[in-house]
Coordinates of C-alpha atoms and ligand atoms in Angstrom, one line a residue:
M1 CA 9.6 2.7 -19.7
T2 CA 11.2 1.7 -16.1
S3 CA 14.1 1.3 -15.5
I4 CA 14.2 -1.6 -12.5
P5 CA 13.6 -5.0 -13.3
L6 CA 10.7 -6.6 -11.9
C7 CA 11.1 -8.9 -9.1
L8 CA 10.7 -12.2 -10.8
P9 CA 12.5 -15.3 -11.1
D10 CA 14.0 -15.5 -14.8
S11 CA 11.4 -18.1 -15.2
I12 CA 8.6 -17.5 -14.1
S13 CA 6.2 -14.3 -16.4
P14 CA 4.3 -11.6 -15.0
E15 CA 1.2 -13.5 -16.2
Q16 CA 2.1 -16.4 -14.9
F17 CA 3.2 -15.7 -11.4
L18 CA -0.4 -13.4 -11.9
S19 CA -2.1 -16.7 -12.2
E20 CA -0.4 -19.1 -10.6
Y21 CA 1.1 -17.6 -7.1
W22 CA -1.1 -14.4 -7.3
Q23 CA -3.2 -14.8 -3.5
K24 CA -2.2 -18.6 -3.8
K25 CA 0.8 -19.6 -3.4
P26 CA 4.9 -18.1 -1.9
L27 CA 7.5 -17.4 -3.8
L28 CA 11.1 -16.9 -3.2
I29 CA 12.9 -14.7 -5.7
K30 CA 16.6 -15.3 -4.4
Q31 CA 18.1 -11.7 -5.6
G32 CA 14.9 -9.8 -7.0
L33 CA 15.6 -6.4 -5.5
P34 CA 19.5 -6.3 -5.2
Q35 CA 18.8 -2.4 -4.6
L36 CA 17.9 -2.9 -1.7
I37 CA 21.1 -3.9 -1.0
G38 CA 23.5 -1.2 0.9
M39 CA 20.2 1.3 0.8
F40 CA 20.1 2.2 4.4
E41 CA 22.1 0.8 7.5
P42 CA 20.1 0.0 11.2
E43 CA 20.7 3.2 12.2
D44 CA 18.8 5.2 9.5
M45 CA 16.0 3.2 9.8
L46 CA 16.0 3.6 14.0
G47 CA 16.5 7.4 13.5
L48 CA 13.3 7.6 11.4
A49 CA 10.9 5.6 13.6
L50 CA 12.0 8.4 16.4
E51 CA 11.0 11.3 14.0
E52 CA 7.5 12.7 15.4
D53 CA 5.6 12.5 12.0
A54 CA 6.9 8.8 11.6
S55 CA 4.0 6.2 12.1
A56 CA 6.3 3.3 13.8
R57 CA 5.8 0.7 16.5
L58 CA 7.9 -0.9 18.9
L59 CA 7.5 -4.4 19.8
T60 CA 9.0 -6.0 23.0
Q61 CA 9.6 -9.6 24.2
A62 CA 9.8 -10.8 27.3
A63 CA 12.1 -13.9 27.7
T64 CA 9.2 -15.9 28.8
K65 CA 5.4 -16.1 29.4
Q66 CA 4.4 -15.5 32.6
E67 CA 1.1 -16.5 33.9
G68 CA -1.4 -13.8 33.3
L69 CA 1.1 -11.1 32.1
P70 CA 1.0 -10.9 28.0
Q71 CA 4.5 -11.9 27.2
W72 CA 4.8 -8.7 24.3
Q73 CA 4.4 -5.2 24.8
L74 CA 3.4 -2.6 21.7
K75 CA 4.8 1.2 22.0
K76 CA 3.3 3.6 19.1
S77 CA 4.9 6.4 17.1
P78 CA 6.1 9.2 18.9
L79 CA 8.6 7.4 19.9
T80 CA 11.6 8.9 21.9
E81 CA 15.1 6.9 22.6
A82 CA 13.9 6.7 26.5
D83 CA 11.8 4.3 24.6
F84 CA 14.6 1.8 23.5
D85 CA 16.7 2.1 26.9
N86 CA 16.8 -0.8 28.8
L87 CA 14.9 -3.2 26.1
P88 CA 14.6 -6.9 26.5
E89 CA 17.0 -8.5 23.8
Q90 CA 14.1 -9.7 21.4
W91 CA 12.7 -7.0 20.1
T92 CA 11.8 -5.4 16.8
V93 CA 10.8 -1.9 15.5
L94 CA 8.2 -1.2 12.7
V95 CA 7.9 1.9 10.7
Q96 CA 5.0 2.7 8.0
N97 CA 5.2 4.5 4.8
L98 CA 8.9 4.6 4.0
E99 CA 8.0 5.9 0.6
Q100 CA 6.8 9.4 2.4
W101 CA 10.3 9.4 3.7
S102 CA 12.3 7.9 0.3
P103 CA 10.8 8.5 -3.0
E104 CA 13.7 6.2 -4.3
L105 CA 13.1 3.5 -1.9
G106 CA 9.2 4.2 -3.1
Q107 CA 10.3 4.3 -6.5
L108 CA 11.2 0.3 -6.1
W109 CA 7.7 -0.3 -6.4
Q110 CA 8.1 -0.4 -10.3
A111 CA 9.6 -3.5 -9.6
F112 CA 6.2 -4.9 -8.6
D113 CA 4.4 -3.0 -11.6
F114 CA 3.1 -6.1 -12.8
I115 CA 0.6 -5.0 -9.3
P116 CA -1.5 -2.2 -10.5
Q117 CA -0.4 1.1 -9.4
W118 CA -3.7 1.8 -6.7
Q119 CA -3.7 -2.5 -4.7
R120 CA -0.1 -0.9 -3.6
D121 CA -0.3 0.2 0.2
D122 CA 2.6 0.9 1.8
I123 CA 6.4 -0.1 2.5
M124 CA 7.1 -0.8 6.1
V125 CA 10.5 -1.4 7.6
S126 CA 11.0 -4.2 10.4
Y127 CA 14.1 -3.3 12.1
A128 CA 15.1 -6.1 14.7
P129 CA 18.3 -7.4 16.3
K130 CA 19.5 -10.9 16.5
G131 CA 16.3 -12.8 18.0
G132 CA 13.7 -10.4 17.1
S133 CA 10.2 -10.9 15.6
V134 CA 6.6 -10.1 15.2
G135 CA 5.9 -13.6 15.8
K136 CA 3.3 -15.8 14.2
H137 CA 1.2 -14.3 12.4
Y138 CA -1.3 -14.1 9.2
D139 CA -1.7 -10.7 7.5
D140 CA -5.3 -9.8 5.4
Y141 CA -3.2 -8.7 2.3
D142 CA 0.0 -9.9 0.2
V143 CA 3.0 -8.4 1.0
F144 CA 6.4 -8.9 -0.4
L145 CA 8.8 -9.6 2.3
A146 CA 12.4 -8.1 1.0
Q147 CA 15.2 -8.8 2.7
G148 CA 17.4 -4.7 2.8
F149 CA 20.4 -5.9 5.1
G150 CA 21.4 -8.6 7.7
S151 CA 19.5 -11.7 7.7
R152 CA 16.2 -13.5 8.0
R153 CA 14.5 -17.2 8.6
W154 CA 11.0 -17.6 7.8
Q155 CA 9.3 -20.2 8.2
L156 CA 5.5 -20.4 6.0
G157 CA 3.2 -22.8 7.3
K158 CA -0.8 -23.4 6.8
F159 CA -3.4 -21.1 5.7
C160 CA -6.0 -18.8 8.2
D161 CA -9.6 -18.6 8.0
K162 CA -11.6 -16.5 9.9
H163 CA -11.4 -19.7 12.7
T164 CA -7.6 -19.5 13.4
E165 CA -7.1 -18.7 17.2
F166 CA -5.1 -16.3 18.5
V167 CA -3.2 -15.8 21.9
A168 CA -5.7 -14.5 24.0
D169 CA -5.2 -10.8 25.2
E170 CA -1.7 -10.4 24.1
P171 CA -1.0 -6.4 21.8
I172 CA -1.0 -8.1 18.5
R173 CA -3.0 -10.8 16.9
L174 CA -0.5 -14.0 16.7
F175 CA -0.9 -17.8 17.1
D176 CA 1.4 -21.0 18.6
D177 CA 0.4 -23.1 16.4
M178 CA 1.2 -22.5 12.1
G179 CA 0.7 -26.3 11.5
E180 CA 3.1 -27.6 8.7
I181 CA 6.0 -25.9 8.3
I182 CA 6.2 -25.9 3.7
F183 CA 8.9 -23.5 3.7
D184 CA 12.0 -22.7 5.9
E185 CA 15.1 -20.8 4.4
I186 CA 17.0 -17.6 5.6
L187 CA 16.6 -14.9 3.7
E188 CA 19.9 -12.8 2.7
A189 CA 20.1 -8.9 1.5
G190 CA 17.9 -8.5 -1.7
D191 CA 16.0 -11.7 -1.3
V192 CA 12.4 -11.7 -1.8
L193 CA 9.9 -13.4 -0.8
Y194 CA 5.9 -13.5 -1.4
V195 CA 3.6 -14.2 1.1
P196 CA 0.1 -14.6 -0.5
P197 CA -2.7 -13.3 2.2
K198 CA -3.9 -16.1 5.4
L199 CA -0.8 -17.6 5.4
S200 CA 1.6 -18.1 8.3
H201 CA 4.6 -16.7 8.3
F202 CA 7.4 -15.9 11.3
G203 CA 10.5 -14.0 11.0
V204 CA 13.5 -14.2 12.9
A205 CA 16.6 -12.1 12.6
Q206 CA 19.8 -13.4 12.1
D207 CA 21.8 -10.7 12.6
D208 CA 21.2 -6.9 12.7
C209 CA 18.1 -7.5 10.3
L210 CA 16.0 -4.9 8.3
T211 CA 13.4 -6.3 6.2
F212 CA 11.1 -4.4 3.8
S213 CA 7.3 -5.6 3.7
F214 CA 5.9 -4.5 0.3
G215 CA 2.6 -4.5 1.1
C216 CA -1.2 -4.4 -1.0
R217 CA -4.1 -3.5 0.3
R218 CA -7.7 -3.8 -1.3
P219 CA -10.4 -1.7 -0.9
N220 CA -14.1 -3.8 1.4
L221 CA -17.2 -2.8 -0.2
M222 CA -17.5 -1.1 2.9
Q223 CA -15.4 1.4 1.8
I224 CA -17.2 1.7 -1.1
I225 CA -20.3 2.1 -0.5
D226 CA -19.4 4.4 1.8
S227 CA -18.1 6.7 -0.9
L228 CA -21.5 5.6 -3.4
A229 CA -23.0 7.5 -0.8
D230 CA -20.6 10.6 -1.4
V231 CA -20.8 11.2 -5.3
A232 CA -24.7 10.1 -5.0
T233 CA -24.6 12.7 -2.9
N234 CA -24.4 15.0 -6.2
D235 CA -26.3 13.9 -8.2
S236 CA -29.6 15.9 -8.1
D237 CA -31.5 13.6 -9.8
L238 CA -31.3 10.9 -7.3
F239 CA -33.1 12.8 -4.7
I240 CA -36.2 12.7 -7.1
P241 CA -38.8 10.7 -4.8
M242 CA -39.1 6.9 -6.1
L243 CA -43.0 6.6 -8.0
L244 CA -44.0 3.3 -5.7
P245 CA -46.4 0.9 -7.0
Q246 CA -49.8 0.7 -3.8
T247 CA -51.3 -2.4 -2.5
L248 CA -53.9 -2.0 0.0
Q249 CA -51.6 -3.0 3.4
P250 CA -52.2 -1.8 7.6
S251 CA -51.2 1.4 6.9
G252 CA -48.4 0.5 10.5
E253 CA -46.3 -2.0 8.4
L254 CA -43.6 -1.5 5.9
Q255 CA -44.0 -4.8 3.1
A256 CA -41.5 -7.0 2.0
D257 CA -42.9 -6.2 -1.1
S258 CA -42.2 -2.6 -0.8
I259 CA -37.9 -2.4 0.3
V260 CA -38.3 -4.8 -3.0
A261 CA -39.1 -2.5 -5.5
I262 CA -37.1 -0.3 -3.8
K263 CA -34.0 -2.3 -4.0
N264 CA -34.5 -3.1 -7.3
Q265 CA -35.0 0.5 -8.1
L266 CA -31.8 0.4 -6.3
L267 CA -30.0 -1.8 -9.0
Q268 CA -31.4 -0.4 -11.7
M269 CA -30.0 3.1 -11.2
L270 CA -26.8 1.3 -10.1
Q271 CA -27.0 -1.1 -13.6
S272 CA -27.5 1.6 -15.5
E273 CA -25.1 3.9 -17.4
R274 CA -25.7 6.5 -14.7
G275 CA -24.9 3.6 -12.5
D276 CA -21.3 3.2 -13.9
D277 CA -20.4 6.2 -13.8
I278 CA -21.5 6.7 -9.6
I279 CA -19.6 3.2 -9.8
R280 CA -16.4 4.2 -11.1
Q281 CA -16.1 7.4 -8.9
A282 CA -16.6 5.7 -6.1
V283 CA -14.0 3.1 -6.9
S284 CA -11.6 5.9 -7.9
E285 CA -12.0 7.5 -5.0
V286 CA -11.6 5.1 -2.6
V287 CA -8.9 4.0 -4.5
S288 CA -7.0 6.8 -5.1
K289 CA -7.1 8.7 -1.8
R290 CA -3.9 7.9 0.8
Q291 CA -3.6 5.8 3.4
Y292 CA -1.4 8.4 5.5
D293 CA -1.3 11.6 5.2
A294 CA 1.2 13.8 3.7
L295 CA 4.3 15.3 5.4
V296 CA 4.8 19.3 4.3
P297 CA 7.8 18.8 1.8
E298 CA 11.4 20.2 3.9
E299 CA 12.5 22.5 1.1
A300 CA 10.1 22.6 -2.4
L301 CA 12.3 23.9 -5.1
N302 CA 11.4 27.5 -6.3
T303 CA 10.1 27.4 -10.7
D304 CA 14.1 28.5 -12.0
E305 CA 15.8 25.3 -10.1
L306 CA 12.9 23.2 -11.2
I307 CA 13.4 24.2 -15.0
Q308 CA 16.8 24.4 -14.5
A309 CA 17.5 20.6 -13.0
L310 CA 14.8 18.9 -15.9
A311 CA 17.8 20.8 -18.4
D312 CA 20.7 19.2 -16.5
G313 CA 19.0 15.9 -17.3
A314 CA 16.8 15.4 -13.7
T315 CA 13.5 13.4 -14.5
L316 CA 9.7 14.4 -13.1
Q317 CA 8.8 11.1 -11.3
A318 CA 5.3 9.6 -9.7
D319 CA 5.6 10.6 -6.3
Y320 CA 4.4 6.8 -5.1
S321 CA 3.9 7.8 -1.2
N322 CA 0.7 9.2 -3.1
R323 CA -1.6 8.5 -4.9
L324 CA -2.5 9.6 -8.9
L325 CA -4.5 7.2 -11.4
Y326 CA -6.4 7.2 -14.7
N327 CA -9.0 5.8 -15.8
R328 CA -11.1 5.4 -19.0
T329 CA -14.2 6.9 -19.7
D330 CA -17.1 7.9 -22.5
D331 CA -16.0 11.5 -22.0
G332 CA -12.2 10.6 -22.3
I333 CA -9.6 10.2 -19.6
A334 CA -10.3 11.0 -15.7
V335 CA -7.6 11.6 -13.7
Y336 CA -7.5 11.2 -9.7
A337 CA -5.5 11.9 -7.9
N338 CA -5.3 11.3 -3.8
G339 CA -9.2 10.5 -3.4
Q340 CA -9.8 13.9 -5.8
R341 CA -11.2 13.5 -9.7
L342 CA -8.7 16.5 -11.1
D343 CA -11.3 19.1 -13.0
G344 CA -10.3 20.5 -15.9
V345 CA -7.4 19.0 -17.1
D346 CA -6.7 19.2 -20.3
K347 CA -6.0 16.4 -23.2
A348 CA -2.3 16.6 -23.1
T349 CA -1.8 17.5 -19.3
A350 CA -4.2 13.6 -18.4
A351 CA -1.5 12.1 -21.4
L352 CA 1.8 13.1 -18.9
L353 CA 0.1 12.6 -16.1
M354 CA -1.0 9.5 -17.7
R355 CA 2.4 8.6 -18.3
L356 CA 3.4 9.3 -14.6
A357 CA 1.2 7.5 -12.7
D358 CA 2.3 4.3 -15.6
G359 CA 5.8 4.6 -14.0
E360 CA 7.5 6.7 -16.4
H361 CA 10.2 9.5 -15.8
L362 CA 9.5 12.8 -18.1
Q363 CA 12.2 14.2 -18.7
S364 CA 12.6 17.7 -19.7
H365 CA 11.6 17.4 -23.4
D366 CA 8.7 15.8 -22.4
V367 CA 7.2 18.2 -20.0
T368 CA 8.0 21.8 -22.8
E369 CA 4.3 22.5 -23.5
V370 CA 3.2 22.3 -19.8
D371 CA 3.0 25.3 -17.8
P372 CA 6.3 24.9 -15.3
D373 CA 3.8 26.7 -12.3
E374 CA 1.4 24.2 -13.3
L375 CA 4.3 21.8 -12.6
M376 CA 5.3 23.3 -9.8
E377 CA 1.7 23.0 -7.9
W378 CA 2.4 18.9 -8.9
L379 CA 5.8 19.1 -7.4
E380 CA 4.3 20.1 -4.0
N381 CA 1.1 17.9 -4.0
G382 CA 3.8 16.1 -4.0
W383 CA 1.8 14.4 -6.7
I384 CA 5.8 14.2 -8.6
W385 CA 9.1 14.4 -7.4
V386 CA 12.7 14.9 -8.2
D387 CA 15.0 12.9 -9.4
Y388 CA 18.2 14.4 -10.2
A389 CA 20.4 10.3 -10.1
E390 CA 19.8 10.0 -13.8
Ligands
SIN1 C1 8.5 -8.3 9.8 O1 9.5 -7.6 8.4 O2 8.9 -8.6 10.9 C2 7.7 -8.5 9.8 C3 6.5 -8.2 8.3 C4 5.5 -9.2 8.3 O3 5.5 -10.6 8.5 O4 4.1 -8.9 7.4
CO2 CO1 3.0 -11.1 8.2

């Protein structure tokens, strides 16, 4: 199915990782992602940070903390070459959403196929010269920190919580005290460190260093509630006023009983089959939304070139800077792309989109039944990309 081996030590199965480590414990995976070695040089990432459409941040750190002044400075994109003049010794540049710029890098998500695609956020790179770091901090999400170039020393400390205090007046969330250091190792290119949410971590570049963060995400309840409202807007039955029992009450009061009766009807609806449908759709729309605006592809193929490329052995693969997912309903398969359910998809097409969403590489013979114009549309929408490498 996929050509990239899973990023786990030989001794740990995906099931074991999910039950013992995921969201619980860090894990060092020596040479977990050897494909990263030599894929990029620091110069490539510096170039990317300067692109007009990049989501980049330049973080500089003064050598010493002066009373009353922040020690760190943060500049967000657009970044210019001038921003890189006269930098202090310690700095880091971060670029988000690298899948948009390199589908080959995006494909490395397949090494984490034990994490559902909808829980993946994006790949971020940090470039820092020797000594650079983003400080001691924690993240709310799981992250796989993969060393791509040079080496970085990683220290892990205590788990944080909402009471953890950050250093005041700095432009980023960081703290001084990581508690007891439970891990202290230097990662070389190809090594990967899994860090669960809220675990304090601190990575310092040992030399010119590129670290790729494969970051995860999960929706929050507010996003789901918001999406429920959007989906429900299209359900005319829900606009019919409710019938409520009436008791004699002061005319100015909205009584708790009435609120309970309304809440019960709301919960009943959510727990009915219709509720299942609305919730399924609301969740699917939220988790299939892309985080970053799509970039216009630089040079699109035309239909003949696409057919030729496939005939020459190229494959079609899901483009992980977009979100393609499916779920099973009583009526069949619902496919979602970038926050929207695809209507009017026939069974055969849905089956192909499912295979793509699952990470399969489709070859010419897999798509003979599909109208090439439809494939072109998928390509133009950014759901897929053409890999000439195989
Ligand atoms: C880094 O690559 O320096 C920071 C990544 C992280 O701490 O999440
Ligand atoms: Co972090």
